[in-house]
Amino acid sequence: MAFDGIVTRATVHELNETLQTGRITKIYQPTETELVFQVRKDRTNHSLLVSAHSVYSRFHLTEDSYHNPKQPPMFCMLLRKHLVGGFLERVEQIENERIVHMQIRTKNEIGDETLKTVIIEIMGKHSNVMLVDREGGHILDSIKHLPPAQNTYRTIMPGQPYIAPPGQGKISPLNLDGEDIVRKLDFNSGKMDRQLLNIVMGFSPVITKEVVYRAGLGNVSGFSEAYDSLKELITSHSYTPAVYDGEKETFHVLPLEHLNAERTVYTSVSKMLDAYYSGKAERDRVKQQAGDLHRFLKNEIDKNHRKIKKHEETLKKSEASEDYQKLGELLTAHMHMVKNGDAEVTVTDYYKEDQPDLVIDLNPNKTASQNAQNFFQTYQKLKNSKIYVEKEIRKTEGEIEYLERLLQQVEAARTQDVEEIREELRDEGYMKKRVNTGKRKNKKQKPSPEKYTASDGTELYVGRNNLQNEYVTSKLANKEDIWLHAKDIPGSHVVIKDNDPTEETLTEAAQLAAYFSKYSASSSVPVDYTKIKYVKKPSGAKPGFVTYDRQKTLFVTPEEKSIRQLRRNAETENRSTGQ
C-alpha cells in the first residue's frame, strides 16, 4: 500500500481546494474505525471519509455510500456536539508526514467562538483520529485510546495533552535537492532504495524504487536528476493519480515507470483512492465479523458430505437385497431336502440357464421354513433401507445446496447482511436462538437489498442473502418485471424493474447476477432470465429456493469496474433525489 507522505500531501491539497471554508453539516461513524464528515461548500455536499483502520487507514473525498448506524458511538456524538455547524478553515499536513490537522472554527453551547482540531494519524495499526481543543491543546477524545500502560511516550486519552508521534530523524523532500541527496548517499554500500527510505520523510518503498529506476545505472548525476524531477512534481502539485494493475495492485499520485504495468488514471486523488479502496475495507470487516459463520457453514457442508458417503455405503449393501430374495425362494422350493440341524443344503439354481448346484448356508438352530423366512425378512429390510437411504441422500444433497448458497452469500456479504444470515440459521434450527433476557423484542427490519442503476436509468435490485432474495422476488418486483439468476449455481436474485428492458440493461443486470454468484471470478458465466410470474417457491422449500420456467440464457463475464459504475449510478441518483 502506498498511502505515503506524498499521497497525503496531494490529498490535503485537494481537500483545501474543495472544502476550505465549507460548513460541516453531518457526521456519522459507520464502523469502529471510520468516520464520514459531510461538508457543504458552494451549494454542494461533499463526503469526507476518515479511516483509522489498521490496514486501510486513509482520508479522502468519497462517492461511496456508507451505512449510518441508528445508535451512534460515543466518539461520533462528541464530534457532532463540537463540530456540526462549524467551518473548516484549512487542512494542514505536518511536514511531509502522514499526520494531518483539520482546523475547524465553531461555537460552543453559549454561542462563543471556539477552535477545534481533528488530528488524523495514518500509521498502520497505530492509526488514530483525535479531537483536540486548539486553545488548551488537550485531547477531548479519540477513536482509539492509548493508556499510559501501553505507551510511556504519549497517552491518548480524554483530558491528556496532545503529543505528536516521535520523529524518525528524516528530512522533508521539500528541504532537499538532488545534490543534497547525492551527498547523503553511500554509493559503495548499494541498496540505494533502502538508503533513500531512511533519509527522506514521507517516501514509501515504491517511490524510492522509482528514483533508483530513473537514475539508471546509479551514477551521481543520474540520481540527482531523478530526485529533482520527482521533487518538481511534488512541489508544483503536478499529480497523475493512477491505480497500477501489476503483480500486486498499487496506486500513487506520481507516475511509476518502474512498475511497467497497465494503469488507470483518475481525474482526482480522491477518485483514485475511492477506486482502489472501494470494498476492500468492508470485505475485511465482513471477514472478521463473519469468520465464525464461514467456519460453521464449511463444517456443516463437510459433515453432510460425510453423511452422503455413509449413505452410499449402505446403498451399496442394499443392492444385494435381491440375492436374499432368491435364496429364500430356492430354499422354499427345496424345503423337503432340509433336515433339522442341517448347516447347509445344496439346491438347483433355477434362475441360471445351466441350472448349476448352489450351496445355501443355514442356521442349524432353525427349521427350513424359519431359514427361508429369515432370507425374505433380510430382503425386505434391505429393500426398505434402499428406499430410505435414497430419500436421505436427496435430502442431504438439498441441505448441501442450501448451505453452499449461504456460504456464497457470506463471502459476498456487506456488514449489514451478516446478521440477517445468522438470524436465518437460527430460524432454521442450525444455530441456537438468542436467549430472551426479558427485554422487549425489537421489531424485525424490512430487508435492504442493494440497489443499482443501469446506464439508461432503470432500477436494478440485488438480494445479498436469502431474506433479501425472497423480498426482492416476492414483494418488491411486479409480476411482469424481469428476474435473473446465475444458472445452476448459488447466487443472488436480481430484478430489473422493467418488463421490457433494453439489451444493454439486460446485460448489466446479468453482470450483477454473475458477479454475486459462486462463479464471480469466472468468464462467460451463464445467467438465466425470465419474468417474475414464472418464478415460484415450492411449498416447504428452504429460504431463497425457487423454481422457474420459460427462461432464456445469456453469457456474461462479470467485471468489478462495471459493477462499481452501476453502484455509483444509483448513488448519484439517490443524491439528486435527496434520498
GROMACS .gro file of C-alpha atoms in nm, residues 1-3 55-56 58 60 64 242-245 248-252 266 269-281 283 560 564 568:
model
   35
    1MET     CA    1   0.000   0.000   0.000
    2ALA     CA    2   0.140   0.343  -0.096
    3PHE     CA    3  -0.055   0.594   0.117
   55VAL     CA    4  -0.477  -0.192   0.721
   56TYR     CA    5  -0.683   0.058   0.517
   58ARG     CA    6  -0.677   0.685   0.489
   60HIS     CA    7  -1.023   1.142   0.112
   64ASP     CA    8  -1.929   0.559  -0.198
  242ALA     CA    9  -0.340   0.628  -1.102
  243VAL     CA   10  -0.402   0.267  -0.995
  244TYR     CA   11  -0.145   0.020  -1.133
  245ASP     CA   12  -0.257  -0.331  -1.217
  248LYS     CA   13   0.029  -0.656  -0.685
  249GLU     CA   14  -0.224  -0.376  -0.735
  250THR     CA   15  -0.098  -0.040  -0.606
  251PHE     CA   16  -0.160   0.333  -0.652
  252HIS     CA   17   0.021   0.665  -0.638
  266TYR     CA   18  -0.814   0.932  -1.245
  269VAL     CA   19  -0.666   1.193  -0.592
  270SER     CA   20  -0.990   1.109  -0.411
  271LYS     CA   21  -1.135   0.928  -0.714
  272MET     CA   22  -0.818   0.718  -0.732
  273LEU     CA   23  -0.835   0.632  -0.360
  274ASP     CA   24  -1.208   0.558  -0.384
  275ALA     CA   25  -1.145   0.321  -0.674
  276TYR     CA   26  -0.856   0.144  -0.502
  277TYR     CA   27  -1.011   0.105  -0.157
  278SER     CA   28  -1.375   0.056  -0.260
  279GLY     CA   29  -1.499  -0.262  -0.094
  280LYS     CA   30  -1.157  -0.364   0.046
  281ALA     CA   31  -1.216  -0.234   0.398
  283ARG     CA   32  -1.463  -0.710   0.289
  560GLU     CA   33  -1.577  -0.523  -1.094
  564ARG     CA   34  -1.883  -0.024  -0.937
  568ARG     CA   35  -2.223   0.482  -0.849
   0.00000   0.00000   0.00000
